[in-house]
CSV table of C-alpha atoms and ligand atoms in Angstrom, one decimal:
chain,number,residue,atom,x,y,z
A,24,MET,CA,-9.5,50.3,14.2
A,25,ASN,CA,-10.8,48.6,17.3
A,26,ILE,CA,-13.8,46.4,18.2
A,27,ALA,CA,-17.0,48.5,18.7
A,28,GLU,CA,-18.5,46.6,21.6
A,29,PRO,CA,-17.5,47.4,25.2
A,30,LEU,CA,-15.0,44.8,26.5
A,31,GLU,CA,-17.4,43.5,29.2
A,32,SER,CA,-19.9,42.5,26.6
A,33,VAL,CA,-17.2,40.8,24.6
A,34,ILE,CA,-16.2,38.8,27.6
A,35,GLU,CA,-19.8,37.9,28.2
A,36,LYS,CA,-20.1,36.7,24.6
A,37,ILE,CA,-16.9,34.6,24.9
A,38,HIS,CA,-18.2,33.0,28.1
A,39,LEU,CA,-21.5,32.1,26.4
A,40,LEU,CA,-19.6,30.5,23.4
A,41,GLN,CA,-17.3,28.6,25.7
A,42,SER,CA,-20.3,27.1,27.5
A,43,ARG,CA,-21.5,25.7,24.2
A,44,SER,CA,-18.0,24.7,22.8
A,45,GLU,CA,-16.5,23.1,25.8
A,46,VAL,CA,-18.5,19.9,25.3
A,47,LEU,CA,-15.8,19.1,22.7
A,48,SER,CA,-13.4,18.3,25.5
A,49,ILE,CA,-15.0,15.3,27.1
A,50,SER,CA,-14.4,14.2,30.6
A,51,SER,CA,-12.2,11.3,31.7
A,52,SER,CA,-15.2,9.1,32.7
A,53,THR,CA,-16.9,9.8,29.3
A,54,ARG,CA,-13.7,8.9,27.5
A,55,VAL,CA,-13.4,5.6,29.3
A,56,SER,CA,-17.0,4.8,28.7
A,57,LEU,CA,-16.9,5.6,25.0
A,58,MET,CA,-13.7,3.6,24.6
A,59,LYS,CA,-15.3,0.7,26.4
A,60,SER,CA,-18.2,0.6,23.9
A,61,ALA,CA,-15.9,1.0,20.9
A,62,THR,CA,-13.5,-1.7,22.1
A,63,ALA,CA,-16.4,-4.1,22.9
A,64,GLN,CA,-17.6,-3.6,19.3
A,65,MET,CA,-14.2,-4.2,17.8
A,66,GLU,CA,-13.7,-7.3,20.1
A,67,ALA,CA,-17.0,-8.7,18.7
A,68,PHE,CA,-15.7,-7.9,15.2
A,69,LEU,CA,-12.4,-9.6,15.7
A,70,GLU,CA,-13.8,-12.7,17.4
A,71,GLY,CA,-16.3,-13.0,14.6
A,72,LEU,CA,-13.7,-13.0,11.8
A,73,PRO,CA,-13.0,-16.8,11.7
A,74,SER,CA,-16.7,-17.7,11.2
A,75,GLY,CA,-17.7,-14.5,9.4
A,76,LYS,CA,-17.8,-13.5,5.7
A,77,ALA,CA,-14.8,-12.2,3.7
A,78,TYR,CA,-17.2,-10.3,1.4
A,79,HIS,CA,-20.6,-8.7,1.6
A,80,SER,CA,-21.9,-7.6,-1.8
A,81,VAL,CA,-23.3,-4.1,-1.2
A,82,SER,CA,-27.1,-4.2,-1.0
A,83,ASN,CA,-28.8,-2.1,1.5
A,84,TRP,CA,-27.8,1.4,2.3
A,85,ASN,CA,-31.1,2.0,4.0
A,86,MET,CA,-29.6,3.7,7.0
A,87,GLU,CA,-28.3,7.1,6.1
A,88,LEU,CA,-27.3,9.4,9.0
A,89,THR,CA,-27.4,13.1,8.3
A,90,ILE,CA,-25.0,15.7,9.8
A,91,ASP,CA,-27.2,17.7,12.2
A,92,GLU,CA,-27.0,20.5,14.7
A,93,LEU,CA,-27.7,18.2,17.6
A,94,PRO,CA,-25.6,15.3,18.9
A,95,LYS,CA,-26.4,11.6,18.3
A,96,ASP,CA,-26.2,8.7,20.7
A,97,PHE,CA,-22.8,6.9,20.6
A,98,GLU,CA,-24.4,3.4,20.6
A,99,LEU,CA,-26.5,4.4,17.5
A,100,LEU,CA,-23.3,5.5,15.7
A,101,LEU,CA,-21.6,2.3,16.5
A,102,ASP,CA,-24.6,0.4,15.2
A,103,HIS,CA,-24.5,2.4,12.1
A,104,LEU,CA,-20.8,1.5,11.5
A,105,LYS,CA,-21.5,-2.1,12.1
A,106,THR,CA,-24.0,-2.3,9.2
A,107,THR,CA,-22.5,0.1,6.8
A,108,ILE,CA,-18.8,-0.7,7.2
A,109,GLU,CA,-18.3,-4.1,8.9
A,110,GLN,CA,-21.0,-5.7,6.8
A,111,SER,CA,-20.3,-4.2,3.4
A,112,GLY,CA,-17.7,-4.9,0.7
A,113,ILE,CA,-14.5,-6.7,1.4
A,114,ASN,CA,-13.7,-7.6,5.0
A,115,ALA,CA,-10.0,-6.6,4.7
A,116,ALA,CA,-9.3,-7.8,8.2
A,117,SER,CA,-10.4,-11.4,7.3
A,118,GLY,CA,-7.9,-14.2,6.8
A,119,LYS,CA,-10.1,-15.4,4.0
A,120,HIS,CA,-9.5,-12.3,2.0
A,121,PHE,CA,-7.4,-13.5,-1.0
A,122,GLY,CA,-8.1,-10.6,-3.4
A,123,TYR,CA,-6.0,-7.6,-4.5
A,124,ILE,CA,-3.2,-7.4,-1.9
A,125,PRO,CA,-4.6,-8.1,1.6
A,126,GLY,CA,-2.6,-7.4,4.8
A,127,GLY,CA,-5.0,-7.7,7.7
A,128,GLY,CA,-4.3,-4.8,10.0
A,129,LEU,CA,-2.3,-5.6,13.1
A,130,TYR,CA,-4.0,-4.7,16.4
A,131,THR,CA,-0.8,-3.1,17.7
A,132,GLY,CA,-1.0,-0.8,14.7
A,133,ALA,CA,-4.5,0.3,15.7
A,134,ILE,CA,-3.2,1.1,19.2
A,135,GLY,CA,-0.3,3.1,17.6
A,136,ASP,CA,-2.9,5.1,15.5
A,137,PHE,CA,-5.0,5.7,18.6
A,138,MET,CA,-2.1,7.1,20.5
A,139,ALA,CA,-0.8,9.1,17.6
A,140,ALA,CA,-4.3,10.7,17.3
A,141,VAL,CA,-4.7,11.4,21.0
A,142,MET,CA,-1.3,13.0,21.3
A,143,ASN,CA,-1.8,14.6,17.9
A,144,ALA,CA,1.9,14.8,17.4
A,145,TYR,CA,2.9,17.1,14.5
A,146,ALA,CA,5.0,14.6,12.6
A,147,GLY,CA,5.7,16.8,9.6
A,148,MET,CA,8.5,18.8,11.1
A,149,PHE,CA,11.5,18.1,13.4
A,150,PHE,CA,11.0,21.4,15.3
A,151,ALA,CA,7.4,20.6,16.1
A,152,SER,CA,7.8,17.0,17.2
A,153,PRO,CA,11.5,15.9,17.4
A,154,GLY,CA,10.5,12.6,18.9
A,155,ALA,CA,8.0,11.7,16.3
A,156,VAL,CA,10.2,12.8,13.4
A,157,HIS,CA,13.2,11.0,14.9
A,158,LEU,CA,11.1,7.8,15.3
A,159,GLU,CA,10.0,7.9,11.7
A,160,ASN,CA,13.5,8.7,10.4
A,161,ASN,CA,14.7,5.7,12.3
A,162,LEU,CA,12.1,3.5,10.5
A,163,ILE,CA,13.4,5.0,7.2
A,164,THR,CA,17.0,4.1,8.2
A,165,TRP,CA,15.8,0.6,9.0
A,166,LEU,CA,14.0,0.2,5.7
A,167,CYS,CA,17.1,1.5,3.9
A,168,SER,CA,19.3,-1.1,5.5
A,169,LEU,CA,16.8,-3.9,4.8
A,170,MET,CA,16.9,-3.0,1.1
A,171,GLY,CA,20.7,-2.8,1.0
A,172,TYR,CA,20.7,1.0,0.6
A,173,PRO,CA,23.7,3.0,2.1
A,174,ALA,CA,23.4,4.7,5.5
A,175,ASP,CA,23.0,8.1,4.0
A,176,ALA,CA,20.0,7.3,1.8
A,177,PHE,CA,16.7,8.8,2.9
A,178,GLY,CA,13.0,8.4,2.4
A,179,ASN,CA,9.6,9.2,3.6
A,180,LEU,CA,6.6,7.4,5.1
A,181,SER,CA,3.7,8.1,2.7
A,182,SER,CA,0.0,7.2,2.7
A,183,GLY,CA,0.7,4.3,0.4
A,184,GLY,CA,2.6,3.0,-2.6
A,185,SER,CA,0.9,5.3,-5.1
A,186,ILE,CA,2.2,8.4,-3.4
A,187,ALA,CA,5.6,6.7,-2.8
A,188,ASN,CA,5.9,6.1,-6.5
A,189,LEU,CA,4.9,9.7,-7.3
A,190,THR,CA,7.5,11.1,-4.9
A,191,ALA,CA,10.2,9.0,-6.5
A,192,ILE,CA,9.3,9.9,-10.0
A,193,THR,CA,9.1,13.6,-9.1
A,194,THR,CA,12.6,13.3,-7.5
A,195,ALA,CA,14.0,11.6,-10.6
A,196,ARG,CA,12.5,14.4,-12.8
A,197,GLU,CA,14.0,17.2,-10.7
A,198,HIS,CA,17.4,15.4,-10.3
A,199,PHE,CA,17.8,15.3,-14.1
A,200,GLN,CA,16.6,18.9,-14.2
A,201,ILE,CA,14.2,18.0,-17.0
A,202,LYS,CA,12.3,21.0,-18.3
A,203,ALA,CA,8.7,20.9,-19.4
A,204,SER,CA,9.9,21.6,-23.0
A,205,GLU,CA,11.8,18.4,-22.9
A,206,PHE,CA,9.0,16.1,-21.6
A,207,ALA,CA,7.9,14.9,-25.0
A,208,GLN,CA,11.4,13.6,-25.8
A,209,CYS,CA,11.8,11.7,-22.5
A,210,VAL,CA,11.3,8.0,-22.5
A,211,ILE,CA,10.1,5.9,-19.6
A,212,TYR,CA,10.5,2.1,-19.7
A,213,LEU,CA,7.8,0.0,-18.1
A,214,SER,CA,6.6,-3.6,-18.2
A,215,PRO,CA,3.0,-4.1,-19.3
A,216,GLN,CA,2.6,-5.5,-15.8
A,217,ALA,CA,3.7,-2.3,-14.0
A,218,HIS,CA,1.1,-1.0,-11.6
A,219,HIS,CA,-1.3,1.6,-13.1
A,220,CYS,CA,-0.3,4.0,-10.3
A,221,VAL,CA,3.0,4.4,-12.1
A,222,HIS,CA,1.2,5.7,-15.2
A,223,LYS,CA,-0.9,7.9,-12.9
A,224,ALA,CA,2.2,9.3,-11.1
A,225,LEU,CA,3.8,10.1,-14.4
A,226,ARG,CA,0.8,12.1,-15.5
A,227,ILE,CA,0.5,13.9,-12.1
A,228,ALA,CA,4.2,14.7,-12.3
A,229,GLY,CA,3.5,16.5,-15.6
A,230,MET,CA,5.0,13.9,-17.8
A,231,GLY,CA,1.9,12.6,-19.5
A,232,GLU,CA,3.4,13.6,-22.8
A,233,SER,CA,6.5,11.6,-22.4
A,234,ILE,CA,7.0,8.4,-24.3
A,235,ILE,CA,6.2,5.2,-22.5
A,236,ARG,CA,7.9,2.1,-23.9
A,237,MET,CA,6.3,-1.1,-23.0
A,238,VAL,CA,9.2,-3.5,-22.6
A,239,PRO,CA,8.3,-7.1,-23.6
A,240,ILE,CA,7.9,-9.6,-20.9
A,241,ASP,CA,8.8,-13.3,-20.7
A,242,SER,CA,6.5,-16.3,-20.0
A,243,HIS,CA,6.8,-15.5,-16.3
A,244,PHE,CA,5.6,-12.0,-16.8
A,245,ARG,CA,9.0,-10.6,-16.0
A,246,MET,CA,10.6,-7.8,-17.9
A,247,ASN,CA,12.9,-8.9,-20.7
A,248,ALA,CA,16.2,-7.1,-20.0
A,249,ASN,CA,17.7,-7.7,-23.4
A,250,ALA,CA,14.7,-6.1,-25.1
A,251,LEU,CA,15.0,-3.2,-22.7
A,252,THR,CA,18.6,-2.6,-23.7
A,253,THR,CA,17.7,-2.7,-27.4
A,254,LEU,CA,14.9,-0.2,-26.9
A,255,ILE,CA,17.1,2.2,-25.0
A,256,MET,CA,19.8,2.0,-27.7
A,257,GLU,CA,17.2,2.6,-30.5
A,258,ASP,CA,15.8,5.6,-28.6
A,259,LYS,CA,19.2,7.1,-28.0
A,260,SER,CA,20.2,6.8,-31.6
A,261,ASN,CA,16.9,8.5,-32.6
A,262,GLY,CA,17.8,11.5,-30.5
A,263,LEU,CA,15.3,10.8,-27.7
A,264,LYS,CA,16.1,11.1,-24.0
A,265,PRO,CA,15.9,7.7,-22.2
A,266,PHE,CA,15.1,8.8,-18.6
A,267,LEU,CA,13.6,6.3,-16.3
A,268,ILE,CA,13.3,2.5,-15.9
A,269,VAL,CA,10.6,1.2,-13.5
A,270,GLY,CA,11.1,-2.4,-12.4
A,271,SER,CA,8.7,-4.4,-10.2
A,272,ALA,CA,9.7,-6.4,-7.2
A,273,GLY,CA,6.5,-8.3,-7.2
A,274,THR,CA,3.8,-7.3,-9.6
A,275,THR,CA,0.2,-7.1,-8.4
A,276,ASP,CA,-1.2,-9.4,-11.1
A,277,THR,CA,1.1,-12.4,-10.7
A,278,GLY,CA,3.7,-11.4,-8.1
A,279,ALA,CA,6.5,-11.5,-10.7
A,280,VAL,CA,9.9,-10.1,-9.8
A,281,ASP,CA,11.7,-8.4,-12.7
A,282,PRO,CA,15.4,-9.2,-13.3
A,283,LEU,CA,16.4,-6.2,-11.2
A,284,ASP,CA,20.1,-6.7,-11.5
A,285,SER,CA,20.0,-6.7,-15.3
A,286,LEU,CA,17.7,-3.6,-15.2
A,287,ALA,CA,20.3,-1.9,-12.9
A,288,ASP,CA,23.0,-2.8,-15.5
A,289,ALA,CA,21.0,-1.1,-18.2
A,290,ALA,CA,20.3,2.0,-16.1
A,291,GLU,CA,24.0,2.3,-15.1
A,292,LYS,CA,25.3,1.8,-18.7
A,293,TYR,CA,23.0,4.3,-20.3
A,294,GLY,CA,22.7,6.8,-17.4
A,295,LEU,CA,18.9,6.3,-16.5
A,296,TRP,CA,17.2,6.6,-13.2
A,297,PHE,CA,16.2,3.2,-11.9
A,298,HIS,CA,13.1,3.0,-9.8
A,299,VAL,CA,11.7,-0.2,-8.3
A,300,ASP,CA,8.1,-0.7,-7.3
A,301,ALA,CA,8.4,-3.0,-4.4
A,302,ALA,CA,5.0,-2.0,-2.9
A,303,TYR,CA,3.8,-5.5,-2.6
A,304,GLY,CA,7.0,-7.6,-2.7
A,305,GLY,CA,9.6,-5.6,-0.8
A,306,PHE,CA,9.1,-7.1,2.6
A,307,PHE,CA,9.8,-10.6,1.4
A,308,MET,CA,13.4,-9.4,1.7
A,309,LEU,CA,13.0,-10.3,5.4
A,310,VAL,CA,13.0,-14.0,4.3
A,311,ASP,CA,16.6,-15.0,3.8
A,312,THR,CA,15.9,-17.7,1.2
A,313,LEU,CA,14.0,-15.3,-1.0
A,314,LYS,CA,16.7,-12.6,-1.1
A,315,PRO,CA,18.4,-13.9,-4.2
A,316,ILE,CA,15.5,-13.1,-6.5
A,317,PHE,CA,15.7,-9.4,-5.4
A,318,LYS,CA,19.3,-9.1,-6.3
A,319,GLY,CA,19.9,-5.7,-7.8
A,320,ILE,CA,17.2,-3.9,-5.8
A,321,GLU,CA,20.1,-2.4,-3.8
A,322,ARG,CA,21.4,-0.8,-7.0
A,323,SER,CA,18.2,1.1,-7.7
A,324,ASP,CA,18.0,4.9,-7.3
A,325,SER,CA,14.7,4.8,-5.5
A,326,LEU,CA,12.0,2.3,-4.5
A,327,ALA,CA,8.5,2.2,-3.1
A,328,ILE,CA,7.5,-0.3,-0.4
A,329,ASP,CA,4.2,-0.7,1.5
A,330,PRO,CA,4.1,-1.6,5.2
A,331,HIS,CA,0.3,-1.7,4.8
A,332,LYS,CA,0.9,-4.8,2.7
A,333,GLY,CA,4.0,-6.7,3.8
A,334,LEU,CA,4.0,-5.7,7.4
A,335,PHE,CA,0.3,-6.4,7.7
A,336,LEU,CA,-0.5,-2.9,9.0
A,337,SER,CA,-3.7,-1.2,8.5
A,338,TYR,CA,-4.2,0.9,5.3
A,339,GLY,CA,-2.5,4.2,5.0
A,340,LEU,CA,1.2,3.4,5.2
A,341,GLY,CA,3.7,3.3,2.4
A,342,ALA,CA,7.3,4.3,2.1
A,343,VAL,CA,9.6,5.7,-0.6
A,344,LEU,CA,13.3,5.4,-0.3
A,345,VAL,CA,15.8,7.4,-2.4
A,346,LYS,CA,19.5,6.7,-2.5
A,347,ASN,CA,20.4,10.3,-3.1
A,348,LYS,CA,19.1,12.3,-0.2
A,349,ASN,CA,19.9,15.6,-1.8
A,350,ALA,CA,17.8,14.8,-4.9
A,351,MET,CA,14.8,14.3,-2.6
A,352,LEU,CA,15.4,17.6,-0.9
A,353,LYS,CA,15.9,19.4,-4.1
A,354,ALA,CA,12.6,18.2,-5.4
A,355,HIS,CA,10.6,19.1,-2.3
A,356,TYR,CA,12.3,21.5,0.0
A,357,TYR,CA,10.7,25.0,0.5
A,358,LYS,CA,11.1,27.8,3.0
A,359,ALA,CA,8.1,29.6,4.2
A,360,ASN,CA,8.2,32.9,6.2
A,361,TYR,CA,5.7,31.8,8.7
A,362,LEU,CA,7.7,28.7,9.5
A,363,GLN,CA,10.9,30.7,10.3
A,364,ASP,CA,11.1,29.3,13.9
A,365,ALA,CA,11.1,25.8,12.4
A,366,GLU,CA,14.1,26.1,10.2
A,367,ASP,CA,16.1,24.1,12.6
A,368,ASP,CA,17.2,21.3,10.4
A,369,ARG,CA,20.7,21.0,11.9
A,370,PHE,CA,19.6,17.7,13.6
A,371,GLU,CA,17.4,15.9,11.2
A,372,ILE,CA,15.6,16.2,8.0
A,373,SER,CA,11.8,16.7,8.3
A,374,PRO,CA,9.2,14.8,6.4
A,375,CYS,CA,7.9,18.0,4.9
A,376,ASP,CA,11.3,18.6,3.3
A,377,VAL,CA,11.2,15.5,1.2
A,378,SER,CA,7.5,15.0,0.4
A,379,PRO,CA,4.4,16.9,-0.9
A,380,GLU,CA,3.0,17.0,2.7
A,381,LEU,CA,3.3,19.6,5.5
A,382,THR,CA,0.9,18.7,8.3
A,383,LYS,CA,1.2,15.0,8.5
A,384,HIS,CA,-0.3,12.1,10.4
A,385,PHE,CA,2.2,10.4,12.7
A,386,ARG,CA,1.7,7.3,10.7
A,387,GLY,CA,5.0,5.7,11.6
A,388,LEU,CA,3.9,5.0,15.2
A,389,ARG,CA,1.7,2.0,14.0
A,390,MET,CA,4.8,0.5,12.4
A,391,TRP,CA,7.2,1.2,15.2
A,392,LEU,CA,4.9,-0.1,17.9
A,393,SER,CA,4.2,-3.3,15.9
A,394,LEU,CA,7.9,-4.0,15.1
A,395,GLN,CA,9.0,-3.3,18.6
A,396,PHE,CA,6.2,-5.2,20.3
A,397,PHE,CA,6.5,-8.4,18.2
A,398,GLY,CA,10.2,-8.3,17.2
A,399,LEU,CA,11.1,-9.3,13.6
A,400,GLN,CA,10.9,-13.1,14.0
A,401,PRO,CA,7.1,-13.5,13.6
A,402,PHE,CA,7.1,-11.2,10.6
A,403,ARG,CA,9.8,-13.3,8.9
A,404,ALA,CA,7.8,-16.5,9.7
A,405,ALA,CA,4.5,-15.0,8.5
A,406,LEU,CA,6.0,-13.9,5.2
A,407,GLU,CA,7.7,-17.3,4.6
A,408,GLU,CA,4.4,-19.0,5.5
A,409,LYS,CA,2.6,-17.0,2.8
A,410,ILE,CA,5.1,-18.2,0.2
A,411,TRP,CA,4.6,-21.8,1.1
A,412,LEU,CA,0.8,-21.4,1.3
A,413,CYS,CA,0.8,-20.0,-2.2
A,414,ARG,CA,3.0,-22.8,-3.5
A,415,TYR,CA,0.8,-25.4,-1.8
A,416,PHE,CA,-2.3,-23.9,-3.4
A,417,TYR,CA,-0.5,-23.9,-6.8
A,418,SER,CA,-0.2,-27.7,-6.6
A,419,LYS,CA,-3.6,-28.4,-5.0
A,420,ILE,CA,-5.6,-26.3,-7.4
A,421,GLN,CA,-4.3,-28.3,-10.4
A,422,THR,CA,-5.7,-31.5,-8.9
A,423,ILE,CA,-9.3,-30.1,-9.1
A,424,GLY,CA,-9.3,-29.2,-12.8
A,425,PHE,CA,-7.8,-25.8,-12.8
A,426,GLU,CA,-4.9,-24.6,-15.0
A,427,VAL,CA,-2.3,-22.3,-13.5
A,428,GLY,CA,-0.2,-19.4,-14.6
A,429,PRO,CA,3.6,-19.4,-13.9
A,430,TYR,CA,5.0,-20.9,-10.7
A,431,PRO,CA,4.7,-18.0,-8.2
A,432,ASP,CA,7.8,-15.9,-7.5
A,433,LEU,CA,6.1,-14.7,-4.3
A,434,SER,CA,2.6,-15.2,-2.8
A,435,VAL,CA,0.4,-14.2,-5.7
A,436,MET,CA,-0.7,-16.5,-8.5
A,437,ILE,CA,-3.3,-16.9,-11.2
A,438,PHE,CA,-5.5,-19.8,-12.2
A,439,ARG,CA,-8.6,-20.6,-14.2
A,440,PHE,CA,-10.9,-23.6,-14.7
A,441,ILE,CA,-10.5,-25.5,-18.0
A,442,PRO,CA,-14.0,-26.2,-19.4
A,443,ALA,CA,-14.6,-29.4,-21.4
A,444,TYR,CA,-16.0,-27.2,-24.1
A,445,GLY,CA,-17.2,-23.6,-24.5
A,446,ASP,CA,-15.9,-20.2,-23.4
A,447,GLY,CA,-13.3,-20.4,-20.6
A,448,ASN,CA,-13.5,-16.7,-19.8
A,449,ALA,CA,-17.3,-16.8,-19.3
A,450,LEU,CA,-17.1,-19.9,-17.1
A,451,ASN,CA,-14.4,-18.5,-14.9
A,452,GLU,CA,-16.4,-15.2,-14.6
A,453,ARG,CA,-19.3,-17.3,-13.4
A,454,ILE,CA,-17.1,-19.1,-10.9
A,455,LEU,CA,-15.9,-15.8,-9.5
A,456,HIS,CA,-19.5,-14.5,-9.4
A,457,PHE,CA,-20.5,-17.6,-7.3
A,458,ILE,CA,-17.6,-16.9,-4.9
A,459,HIS,CA,-18.6,-13.3,-4.5
A,460,GLU,CA,-22.3,-14.1,-3.9
A,461,ASP,CA,-21.3,-16.7,-1.3
A,462,GLY,CA,-18.9,-14.3,0.3
A,463,SER,CA,-17.2,-16.7,2.8
A,464,ILE,CA,-13.9,-16.1,0.9
A,465,PHE,CA,-12.9,-13.3,-1.4
A,466,LEU,CA,-10.9,-13.6,-4.6
A,467,SER,CA,-10.3,-11.1,-7.3
A,468,SER,CA,-9.5,-11.5,-11.0
A,469,THR,CA,-7.4,-10.1,-13.8
A,470,ARG,CA,-7.3,-10.2,-17.5
A,471,ILE,CA,-3.9,-10.9,-19.1
A,472,GLN,CA,-3.6,-11.0,-22.9
A,473,GLY,CA,-7.3,-11.4,-23.3
A,474,LYS,CA,-7.6,-14.3,-20.8
A,475,PHE,CA,-9.7,-14.0,-17.7
A,476,TRP,CA,-7.8,-15.3,-14.7
A,477,ILE,CA,-8.8,-15.7,-11.1
A,478,ARG,CA,-6.1,-14.4,-8.7
A,479,LEU,CA,-5.0,-15.7,-5.4
A,480,ALA,CA,-3.0,-13.3,-3.1
A,481,VAL,CA,-1.9,-14.7,0.2
A,482,MET,CA,-0.7,-11.8,2.3
A,483,SER,CA,-2.9,-11.5,5.5
A,484,PHE,CA,-1.2,-12.4,8.8
A,485,ARG,CA,-4.5,-14.1,9.6
A,486,THR,CA,-4.3,-16.5,6.6
A,487,HIS,CA,-3.1,-20.0,7.6
A,488,LEU,CA,-3.5,-23.4,6.1
A,489,ALA,CA,-7.1,-23.8,7.3
A,490,GLU,CA,-8.2,-20.6,5.5
A,491,LEU,CA,-6.5,-21.8,2.3
A,492,GLN,CA,-8.2,-25.2,2.6
A,493,HIS,CA,-11.5,-23.4,2.9
A,494,CYS,CA,-10.7,-21.5,-0.3
A,495,LEU,CA,-9.9,-24.7,-2.1
A,496,GLU,CA,-13.2,-26.3,-0.9
A,497,LYS,CA,-15.2,-23.2,-2.0
A,498,LEU,CA,-13.6,-23.3,-5.5
A,499,GLU,CA,-14.5,-27.0,-5.8
A,500,LEU,CA,-18.0,-26.3,-4.8
A,501,ALA,CA,-18.2,-23.3,-7.2
A,502,VAL,CA,-17.1,-25.5,-10.1
A,503,LYS,CA,-19.9,-28.1,-9.2
A,504,LYS,CA,-22.5,-25.4,-9.1
A,505,VAL,CA,-21.5,-23.4,-12.1
A,506,ASN,CA,-20.0,-25.9,-14.6
A,507,VAL,CA,-23.3,-27.5,-15.7
B,21,LIG,C1,-0.5,-1.9,-4.1
B,21,LIG,C2,0.5,-1.6,-5.1
B,21,LIG,C3,0.7,-0.3,-5.5
B,21,LIG,C4,-0.2,0.9,-5.1
B,21,LIG,O1,0.1,1.2,-3.7
B,21,LIG,P1,-1.1,1.8,-2.8
B,21,LIG,O2,-0.5,1.6,-1.5
B,21,LIG,O3,-2.3,1.0,-3.1
B,21,LIG,O4,-1.2,3.2,-3.2
B,21,LIG,C5,1.7,-0.1,-6.4
B,21,LIG,N1,2.4,-1.1,-6.9
B,21,LIG,C6,2.2,-2.4,-6.5
B,21,LIG,C7,3.1,-3.4,-7.1
B,21,LIG,C8,1.2,-2.7,-5.6
B,21,LIG,O5,1.0,-3.9,-5.2
């Protein structure tokens, strides 16, 4: 079969369509002018951070822009973004954001993203972009050495910690060749403080029917290694299949670091896979004085770590490291006929061979550019600064009537106001409500064993002593306003 139209009229049609579609390739002068406007808006945004709010409670969504056939004015679009994005919800770039796990978003990272998008490097496969894949693989090698993994360990840059944890769990499942019929006998050992994305990953990995043992924690919210050993022995003698231990190198709730070395002992003795969720805490390994609490992390089989937290990069960058490279490949490697030209993996492993992704954002560039541009020194200093800021806050907050949780292992801690009488939970909820309505700082909360706690997470590269003082002043004011 062939096309019915005469070829001349086909050419005419193609020309017509080109005249309409070629507006998608904008001219150099237009590019420069659009960038100028966008950069000007981002400059105003950044310059406004110190005096601006850390939180805008969502109120008016009165400006909805529909997707239409015809183009819209660029300035109008920038305006729209200012009101709907810059001025709504948490300002995650603010140094006064102390909720969840902030990071900030280094500007060099934004430049890296910009360049990655303009070049549109295909960072999923070595054949398609050897340079991009090599750069990302070098970052993986650097992460492995930072974590004390051997030179032949491997990993993948993911969109975040959740996917990193999922990739590790899938790898562990495939490494042990666990069949679906065995899932219900498999046992996974977690602390009640494990991040919920680990539960989610287990379910996505098909292991929702497996047994999850909540290992008791101590008064510092760290996993009790003796209790872990007892549970494993019990499960073994009951004919179950102890499979996986997940330890935390910095929990989200309180920043607690589990006794990783003892967990590694248990994993080794009983032949389990040992995974460490270091999404929040991992980069504190850059601070020499903190290294001892992470002892044993190097003995794990896999770990998750988030550069969009500890390296202050913008959201969308996590990493999974796996000691046994072949286990990673075994769980993810596929051949596709239409990719036959790309099967040139003699040189380097491609991200698509060790992750669920194929076409992939060149997300490593933001990390590489930032580490190269600044060097490691300021990162080490910033991370150590966060630790001391948190410790300082821990002391100060007790002088204004608050009780505190355990002394922080890292840069997250919990605290709550002690009322003279009445319900402590309700009062602290009101304090947090006041903080959110005010918006000049942002704090989040958690509930542990029925108690409502306010949480402080110091992790933004823009958070210094002044921002922390501001936080203390706001809390003092909140108590005055609410505690009547
Ligand atoms: C943030 C975090 C996660 C989840 O990672 P995302 O990057 O948000 O997907 C998992 N575990 C811990 C301890 C975290 O702090």
